[in-house]
Amino acid sequence: EPEVTQTPSHQVTQMGQEVILRCVPISNHLYFYWYRQILGQKVEFLVSFYNNEISEKSEIFDDQFSVERPDGSNFTLKIRSTKLEDSAMYFCASQGALNNSPLHFGNGTRLTVT
Amino acid sequence: RKEVEQDPGPFNVPEGATVAFNCTYSNSASQSFFWYRQDCRKEPKLLMSVYSSGNEDGRFTAQLNRASQYISLLIRDSKLSDSATYLCVVNNKGNKLVFGAGTILRVKS
């Protein structure tokens, strides 16, 4: 069964540094997402991406965050200047062409900001 | 009112028990409903979609009540491997899915 893959599985960075989290969505999917989950809390929507542009973003997704699909296969989340409170699991997800179809999640990147 | 609300549990049940989880959602225009399960420190995995007429997949039955904006999940004959957090997921608008905080299930032998 096709999978969403994410790298790295764990990233440790110092406050103020830039990080890039990488995702390879399922190949024939058209909608892409980033979610995050702070330890012990619920899964929170960050951003959705369709047709090479952001279709929706949450209040969490401020100017420090950006997404890109540079080469038609990778889908990246960049945090420009990390803060302690950015420490969380970051999940990439992709969705097929049909509206109302479920999201398929990658196994996540654990980001630790020290 | 929270967009998606679930009883956090935990539900502690013996093997073989039947257990039911409930979920309410606030947006009456929501069209897509799912149950996901999440194991500790892992990604959410789709358990089942929830259809208007209700649907069953083996030991799992999902129901949707649009008038009450209520979704349920019934697990029959619980197994140890069913221990996980069960996430109620609803689309808010467009394709954006909103997650409930999850209900913890612990099945004990």
PDB file of C-alpha atoms in Angstrom:
ATOM      1  CA  GLU A   1       0.000   0.000   0.000  1.00  0.00           C
ATOM      2  CA  PRO A   2       1.421   3.444  -0.911  1.00  0.00           C
ATOM      3  CA  GLU A   3       2.674   5.480   2.028  1.00  0.00           C
ATOM      4  CA  VAL A   4       3.432   9.040   3.010  1.00  0.00           C
ATOM      5  CA  THR A   5       7.051   9.220   4.128  1.00  0.00           C
ATOM      6  CA  GLN A   6       8.638  11.865   6.319  1.00  0.00           C
ATOM      7  CA  THR A   7      12.224  12.711   7.133  1.00  0.00           C
ATOM      8  CA  PRO A   8      13.908  13.063   9.504  1.00  0.00           C
ATOM      9  CA  SER A   9      12.100  11.049  12.158  1.00  0.00           C
ATOM     10  CA  HIS A  10      13.636  13.222  14.872  1.00  0.00           C
ATOM     11  CA  GLN A  11      15.172  16.678  14.599  1.00  0.00           C
ATOM     12  CA  VAL A  12      16.855  18.504  17.462  1.00  0.00           C
ATOM     13  CA  THR A  13      17.591  22.167  16.947  1.00  0.00           C
ATOM     14  CA  GLN A  14      18.503  25.224  18.938  1.00  0.00           C
ATOM     15  CA  MET A  15      16.086  28.092  19.458  1.00  0.00           C
ATOM     16  CA  GLY A  16      16.330  30.607  16.632  1.00  0.00           C
ATOM     17  CA  GLN A  17      17.586  28.102  14.052  1.00  0.00           C
ATOM     18  CA  GLU A  18      15.790  27.279  10.828  1.00  0.00           C
ATOM     19  CA  VAL A  19      14.475  23.766  10.232  1.00  0.00           C
ATOM     20  CA  ILE A  20      13.047  22.081   7.172  1.00  0.00           C
ATOM     21  CA  LEU A  21      10.812  19.062   7.572  1.00  0.00           C
ATOM     22  CA  ARG A  22      10.407  16.901   4.506  1.00  0.00           C
ATOM     23  CA  CYS A  23       7.557  14.794   3.246  1.00  0.00           C
ATOM     24  CA  VAL A  24       6.931  12.651   0.184  1.00  0.00           C
ATOM     25  CA  PRO A  25       3.157  12.347  -0.266  1.00  0.00           C
ATOM     26  CA  ILE A  26       1.424   9.485  -2.042  1.00  0.00           C
ATOM     27  CA  SER A  27       2.194   9.966  -5.713  1.00  0.00           C
ATOM     28  CA  ASN A  28      -1.274  10.462  -7.232  1.00  0.00           C
ATOM     29  CA  HIS A  29      -2.592  12.605  -4.394  1.00  0.00           C
ATOM     30  CA  LEU A  30      -3.432  16.248  -4.992  1.00  0.00           C
ATOM     31  CA  TYR A  31      -4.022  17.760  -1.549  1.00  0.00           C
ATOM     32  CA  PHE A  32      -1.278  18.071   1.044  1.00  0.00           C
ATOM     33  CA  TYR A  33      -1.342  19.024   4.683  1.00  0.00           C
ATOM     34  CA  TRP A  34       0.802  19.691   7.705  1.00  0.00           C
ATOM     35  CA  TYR A  35      -0.531  19.011  11.178  1.00  0.00           C
ATOM     36  CA  ARG A  36       1.260  19.158  14.497  1.00  0.00           C
ATOM     37  CA  GLN A  37       0.736  17.521  17.866  1.00  0.00           C
ATOM     38  CA  ILE A  38       2.311  18.908  21.008  1.00  0.00           C
ATOM     39  CA  LEU A  39       2.994  16.103  23.486  1.00  0.00           C
ATOM     40  CA  GLY A  40      -0.194  15.153  25.310  1.00  0.00           C
ATOM     41  CA  GLN A  41      -2.374  17.460  23.215  1.00  0.00           C
ATOM     42  CA  LYS A  42      -4.605  17.048  20.202  1.00  0.00           C
ATOM     43  CA  VAL A  43      -3.643  16.973  16.553  1.00  0.00           C
ATOM     44  CA  GLU A  44      -3.821  20.557  15.202  1.00  0.00           C
ATOM     45  CA  PHE A  45      -4.204  21.722  11.620  1.00  0.00           C
ATOM     46  CA  LEU A  46      -1.422  23.961  10.300  1.00  0.00           C
ATOM     47  CA  VAL A  47      -1.836  24.318   6.556  1.00  0.00           C
ATOM     48  CA  SER A  48      -3.338  22.787   3.432  1.00  0.00           C
ATOM     49  CA  PHE A  49      -1.800  22.995  -0.040  1.00  0.00           C
ATOM     50  CA  TYR A  50      -3.362  22.382  -3.423  1.00  0.00           C
ATOM     51  CA  ASN A  51      -2.358  23.245  -6.964  1.00  0.00           C
ATOM     52  CA  ASN A  52       0.956  24.681  -5.792  1.00  0.00           C
ATOM     53  CA  GLU A  53      -0.499  27.154  -3.363  1.00  0.00           C
ATOM     54  CA  ILE A  54      -1.746  27.354   0.189  1.00  0.00           C
ATOM     55  CA  SER A  55      -5.497  26.792   0.277  1.00  0.00           C
ATOM     56  CA  GLU A  56      -5.966  27.316   3.993  1.00  0.00           C
ATOM     57  CA  LYS A  57      -3.849  27.980   7.067  1.00  0.00           C
ATOM     58  CA  SER A  58      -4.469  28.180  10.790  1.00  0.00           C
ATOM     59  CA  GLU A  59      -3.535  30.884  13.286  1.00  0.00           C
ATOM     60  CA  ILE A  60      -0.541  28.760  14.283  1.00  0.00           C
ATOM     61  CA  PHE A  61       0.881  29.057  10.760  1.00  0.00           C
ATOM     62  CA  ASP A  62       2.360  32.545  11.125  1.00  0.00           C
ATOM     63  CA  ASP A  63       5.128  34.289   9.168  1.00  0.00           C
ATOM     64  CA  GLN A  64       7.727  31.950  10.641  1.00  0.00           C
ATOM     65  CA  PHE A  65       6.222  29.025   8.726  1.00  0.00           C
ATOM     66  CA  SER A  66       6.297  28.322   5.017  1.00  0.00           C
ATOM     67  CA  VAL A  67       5.562  25.367   2.763  1.00  0.00           C
ATOM     68  CA  GLU A  68       6.868  24.406  -0.627  1.00  0.00           C
ATOM     69  CA  ARG A  69       6.530  21.692  -3.212  1.00  0.00           C
ATOM     70  CA  PRO A  70       9.802  22.323  -5.007  1.00  0.00           C
ATOM     71  CA  ASP A  71      10.009  19.375  -7.373  1.00  0.00           C
ATOM     72  CA  GLY A  72       6.597  17.769  -7.725  1.00  0.00           C
ATOM     73  CA  SER A  73       7.316  15.018  -5.222  1.00  0.00           C
ATOM     74  CA  ASN A  74       8.628  16.551  -1.997  1.00  0.00           C
ATOM     75  CA  PHE A  75       6.450  18.721   0.226  1.00  0.00           C
ATOM     76  CA  THR A  76       8.377  20.695   2.831  1.00  0.00           C
ATOM     77  CA  LEU A  77       7.582  22.685   5.947  1.00  0.00           C
ATOM     78  CA  LYS A  78      10.100  25.339   6.933  1.00  0.00           C
ATOM     79  CA  ILE A  79      10.218  27.038  10.296  1.00  0.00           C
ATOM     80  CA  ARG A  80      12.411  30.107   9.933  1.00  0.00           C
ATOM     81  CA  SER A  81      13.377  30.836  13.526  1.00  0.00           C
ATOM     82  CA  THR A  82      12.324  28.082  15.892  1.00  0.00           C
ATOM     83  CA  LYS A  83      10.917  28.738  19.348  1.00  0.00           C
ATOM     84  CA  LEU A  84      10.731  26.404  22.316  1.00  0.00           C
ATOM     85  CA  GLU A  85       6.976  26.096  21.827  1.00  0.00           C
ATOM     86  CA  ASP A  86       7.492  24.724  18.311  1.00  0.00           C
ATOM     87  CA  SER A  87       8.575  21.435  19.904  1.00  0.00           C
ATOM     88  CA  ALA A  88       6.012  18.893  18.723  1.00  0.00           C
ATOM     89  CA  MET A  89       5.352  15.998  16.365  1.00  0.00           C
ATOM     90  CA  TYR A  90       4.783  17.295  12.861  1.00  0.00           C
ATOM     91  CA  PHE A  91       2.647  15.111  10.610  1.00  0.00           C
ATOM     92  CA  CYS A  92       2.412  15.435   6.873  1.00  0.00           C
ATOM     93  CA  ALA A  93      -0.719  14.093   5.206  1.00  0.00           C
ATOM     94  CA  SER A  94      -1.970  13.709   1.675  1.00  0.00           C
ATOM     95  CA  GLN A  95      -5.401  13.199   0.192  1.00  0.00           C
ATOM     96  CA  GLY A  96      -6.583  11.805  -3.116  1.00  0.00           C
ATOM     97  CA  ALA A  97      -8.456  13.657  -5.801  1.00  0.00           C
ATOM     98  CA  LEU A  98     -11.893  13.124  -4.326  1.00  0.00           C
ATOM     99  CA  ASN A  99     -13.326  15.621  -1.892  1.00  0.00           C
ATOM    100  CA  ASN A 100     -14.296  14.039   1.406  1.00  0.00           C
ATOM    101  CA  SER A 101     -11.727  11.272   1.112  1.00  0.00           C
ATOM    102  CA  PRO A 102      -9.635  10.538   4.212  1.00  0.00           C
ATOM    103  CA  LEU A 103      -6.164  11.861   4.889  1.00  0.00           C
ATOM    104  CA  HIS A 104      -3.209   9.505   4.907  1.00  0.00           C
ATOM    105  CA  PHE A 105      -0.558  10.478   7.405  1.00  0.00           C
ATOM    106  CA  GLY A 106       3.179  10.042   7.425  1.00  0.00           C
ATOM    107  CA  ASN A 107       4.861   8.688  10.547  1.00  0.00           C
ATOM    108  CA  GLY A 108       5.837  12.154  11.683  1.00  0.00           C
ATOM    109  CA  THR A 109       8.910  14.169  12.560  1.00  0.00           C
ATOM    110  CA  ARG A 110       9.552  14.788  16.226  1.00  0.00           C
ATOM    111  CA  LEU A 111      10.973  18.322  16.503  1.00  0.00           C
ATOM    112  CA  THR A 112      12.760  19.222  19.730  1.00  0.00           C
ATOM    113  CA  VAL A 113      13.793  22.848  20.168  1.00  0.00           C
ATOM    114  CA  THR A 114      16.296  23.437  22.956  1.00  0.00           C
TER     115      THR A 114
ATOM    116  CA  ARG B   1     -18.458  25.091  21.769  1.00  0.00           C
ATOM    117  CA  LYS B   2     -15.436  23.104  20.587  1.00  0.00           C
ATOM    118  CA  GLU B   3     -15.384  22.169  16.903  1.00  0.00           C
ATOM    119  CA  VAL B   4     -15.112  18.473  17.747  1.00  0.00           C
ATOM    120  CA  GLU B   5     -15.714  17.216  21.261  1.00  0.00           C
ATOM    121  CA  GLN B   6     -14.983  13.784  22.696  1.00  0.00           C
ATOM    122  CA  ASP B   7     -15.032  12.205  26.131  1.00  0.00           C
ATOM    123  CA  PRO B   8     -11.308  11.848  26.915  1.00  0.00           C
ATOM    124  CA  GLY B   9     -11.757   8.672  28.978  1.00  0.00           C
ATOM    125  CA  PRO B  10      -9.828   6.604  29.715  1.00  0.00           C
ATOM    126  CA  PHE B  11     -12.170   3.702  29.139  1.00  0.00           C
ATOM    127  CA  ASN B  12     -10.770   0.667  30.937  1.00  0.00           C
ATOM    128  CA  VAL B  13     -12.507  -2.497  29.736  1.00  0.00           C
ATOM    129  CA  PRO B  14     -11.828  -6.251  29.911  1.00  0.00           C
ATOM    130  CA  GLU B  15     -11.101  -8.279  26.806  1.00  0.00           C
ATOM    131  CA  GLY B  16     -14.289  -9.256  25.045  1.00  0.00           C
ATOM    132  CA  ALA B  17     -16.252  -6.237  26.234  1.00  0.00           C
ATOM    133  CA  THR B  18     -18.287  -3.944  24.023  1.00  0.00           C
ATOM    134  CA  VAL B  19     -17.391  -0.272  24.284  1.00  0.00           C
ATOM    135  CA  ALA B  20     -18.901   2.831  22.685  1.00  0.00           C
ATOM    136  CA  PHE B  21     -17.389   6.232  22.065  1.00  0.00           C
ATOM    137  CA  ASN B  22     -19.286   9.401  21.304  1.00  0.00           C
ATOM    138  CA  CYS B  23     -18.355  12.578  19.532  1.00  0.00           C
ATOM    139  CA  THR B  24     -20.181  15.843  18.817  1.00  0.00           C
ATOM    140  CA  TYR B  25     -19.287  18.459  16.232  1.00  0.00           C
ATOM    141  CA  SER B  26     -20.260  22.100  15.978  1.00  0.00           C
ATOM    142  CA  ASN B  27     -20.391  22.816  12.238  1.00  0.00           C
ATOM    143  CA  SER B  28     -23.722  21.713  10.804  1.00  0.00           C
ATOM    144  CA  ALA B  29     -22.280  22.064   7.283  1.00  0.00           C
ATOM    145  CA  SER B  30     -19.676  19.335   7.857  1.00  0.00           C
ATOM    146  CA  GLN B  31     -19.793  16.617   5.215  1.00  0.00           C
ATOM    147  CA  SER B  32     -16.980  14.191   6.020  1.00  0.00           C
ATOM    148  CA  PHE B  33     -16.620  12.140   9.170  1.00  0.00           C
ATOM    149  CA  PHE B  34     -13.955   9.670  10.175  1.00  0.00           C
ATOM    150  CA  TRP B  35     -12.639   7.674  13.076  1.00  0.00           C
ATOM    151  CA  TYR B  36      -8.874   7.422  13.335  1.00  0.00           C
ATOM    152  CA  ARG B  37      -6.851   5.524  15.896  1.00  0.00           C
ATOM    153  CA  GLN B  38      -3.552   6.709  17.275  1.00  0.00           C
ATOM    154  CA  ASP B  39      -1.052   4.591  19.140  1.00  0.00           C
ATOM    155  CA  CYS B  40       1.327   6.277  21.565  1.00  0.00           C
ATOM    156  CA  ARG B  41       3.704   8.626  19.722  1.00  0.00           C
ATOM    157  CA  LYS B  42       2.599   7.336  16.319  1.00  0.00           C
ATOM    158  CA  GLU B  43       0.712   8.898  13.457  1.00  0.00           C
ATOM    159  CA  PRO B  44      -3.098   8.812  13.268  1.00  0.00           C
ATOM    160  CA  LYS B  45      -4.309   5.893  11.155  1.00  0.00           C
ATOM    161  CA  LEU B  46      -7.685   5.744   9.481  1.00  0.00           C
ATOM    162  CA  LEU B  47      -9.988   3.277  11.202  1.00  0.00           C
ATOM    163  CA  MET B  48     -13.104   3.947   9.176  1.00  0.00           C
ATOM    164  CA  SER B  49     -15.091   6.592   7.375  1.00  0.00           C
ATOM    165  CA  VAL B  50     -18.557   7.302   8.767  1.00  0.00           C
ATOM    166  CA  TYR B  51     -21.475   7.305   6.360  1.00  0.00           C
ATOM    167  CA  SER B  52     -24.954   8.757   6.829  1.00  0.00           C
ATOM    168  CA  SER B  53     -26.599   5.363   6.905  1.00  0.00           C
ATOM    169  CA  GLY B  54     -24.108   3.990   9.424  1.00  0.00           C
ATOM    170  CA  ASN B  55     -21.507   1.421   8.524  1.00  0.00           C
ATOM    171  CA  GLU B  56     -19.781  -1.613   9.925  1.00  0.00           C
ATOM    172  CA  ASP B  57     -16.313  -3.036   9.464  1.00  0.00           C
ATOM    173  CA  GLY B  58     -15.849  -6.292  11.325  1.00  0.00           C
ATOM    174  CA  ARG B  59     -16.077  -5.566  15.042  1.00  0.00           C
ATOM    175  CA  PHE B  60     -16.408  -1.825  14.476  1.00  0.00           C
ATOM    176  CA  THR B  61     -19.661   0.042  13.836  1.00  0.00           C
ATOM    177  CA  ALA B  62     -19.924   3.762  13.180  1.00  0.00           C
ATOM    178  CA  GLN B  63     -23.103   5.836  13.308  1.00  0.00           C
ATOM    179  CA  LEU B  64     -23.822   9.409  12.282  1.00  0.00           C
ATOM    180  CA  ASN B  65     -26.740  11.535  13.494  1.00  0.00           C
ATOM    181  CA  ARG B  66     -26.707  14.749  11.483  1.00  0.00           C
ATOM    182  CA  ALA B  67     -29.669  16.277  13.302  1.00  0.00           C
ATOM    183  CA  SER B  68     -27.885  15.978  16.654  1.00  0.00           C
ATOM    184  CA  GLN B  69     -24.410  16.502  15.115  1.00  0.00           C
ATOM    185  CA  TYR B  70     -23.265  13.344  16.817  1.00  0.00           C
ATOM    186  CA  ILE B  71     -21.024  10.471  15.758  1.00  0.00           C
ATOM    187  CA  SER B  72     -20.437   7.203  17.545  1.00  0.00           C
ATOM    188  CA  LEU B  73     -18.067   4.255  17.351  1.00  0.00           C
ATOM    189  CA  LEU B  74     -18.921   0.854  18.775  1.00  0.00           C
ATOM    190  CA  ILE B  75     -16.248  -1.783  19.288  1.00  0.00           C
ATOM    191  CA  ARG B  76     -17.451  -5.329  19.944  1.00  0.00           C
ATOM    192  CA  ASP B  77     -15.392  -8.163  21.424  1.00  0.00           C
ATOM    193  CA  SER B  78     -12.515  -5.855  22.441  1.00  0.00           C
ATOM    194  CA  LYS B  79      -8.977  -7.156  21.940  1.00  0.00           C
ATOM    195  CA  LEU B  80      -5.821  -6.126  23.768  1.00  0.00           C
ATOM    196  CA  SER B  81      -4.612  -4.688  20.464  1.00  0.00           C
ATOM    197  CA  ASP B  82      -7.552  -2.263  20.388  1.00  0.00           C
ATOM    198  CA  SER B  83      -5.869  -0.265  23.168  1.00  0.00           C
ATOM    199  CA  ALA B  84      -5.198   3.145  21.628  1.00  0.00           C
ATOM    200  CA  THR B  85      -6.562   6.671  21.417  1.00  0.00           C
ATOM    201  CA  TYR B  86      -9.585   6.982  19.133  1.00  0.00           C
ATOM    202  CA  LEU B  87      -9.873  10.262  17.276  1.00  0.00           C
ATOM    203  CA  CYS B  88     -13.110  11.667  15.938  1.00  0.00           C
ATOM    204  CA  VAL B  89     -12.353  13.686  12.797  1.00  0.00           C
ATOM    205  CA  VAL B  90     -14.698  16.026  10.930  1.00  0.00           C
ATOM    206  CA  ASN B  91     -14.189  18.354   8.018  1.00  0.00           C
ATOM    207  CA  ASN B  92     -14.798  21.944   9.054  1.00  0.00           C
ATOM    208  CA  LYS B  93     -14.859  23.582   5.657  1.00  0.00           C
ATOM    209  CA  GLY B  94     -13.463  22.425   2.381  1.00  0.00           C
ATOM    210  CA  ASN B  95     -10.920  19.674   2.854  1.00  0.00           C
ATOM    211  CA  LYS B  96      -9.638  20.823   6.241  1.00  0.00           C
ATOM    212  CA  LEU B  97     -10.112  18.064   8.807  1.00  0.00           C
ATOM    213  CA  VAL B  98     -10.478  18.942  12.475  1.00  0.00           C
ATOM    214  CA  PHE B  99      -9.522  16.427  15.133  1.00  0.00           C
ATOM    215  CA  GLY B 100     -11.119  15.825  18.476  1.00  0.00           C
ATOM    216  CA  ALA B 101      -8.788  15.463  21.434  1.00  0.00           C
ATOM    217  CA  GLY B 102      -9.326  11.705  21.410  1.00  0.00           C
ATOM    218  CA  THR B 103     -10.730   9.028  23.689  1.00  0.00           C
ATOM    219  CA  ILE B 104      -8.276   6.665  25.378  1.00  0.00           C
ATOM    220  CA  LEU B 105      -9.189   2.982  25.384  1.00  0.00           C
ATOM    221  CA  ARG B 106      -7.355   0.466  27.542  1.00  0.00           C
ATOM    222  CA  VAL B 107      -8.300  -3.178  27.088  1.00  0.00           C
ATOM    223  CA  LYS B 108      -7.079  -5.435  29.876  1.00  0.00           C
ATOM    224  CA  SER B 109      -6.799  -9.214  30.080  1.00  0.00           C
TER     225      SER B 109
END
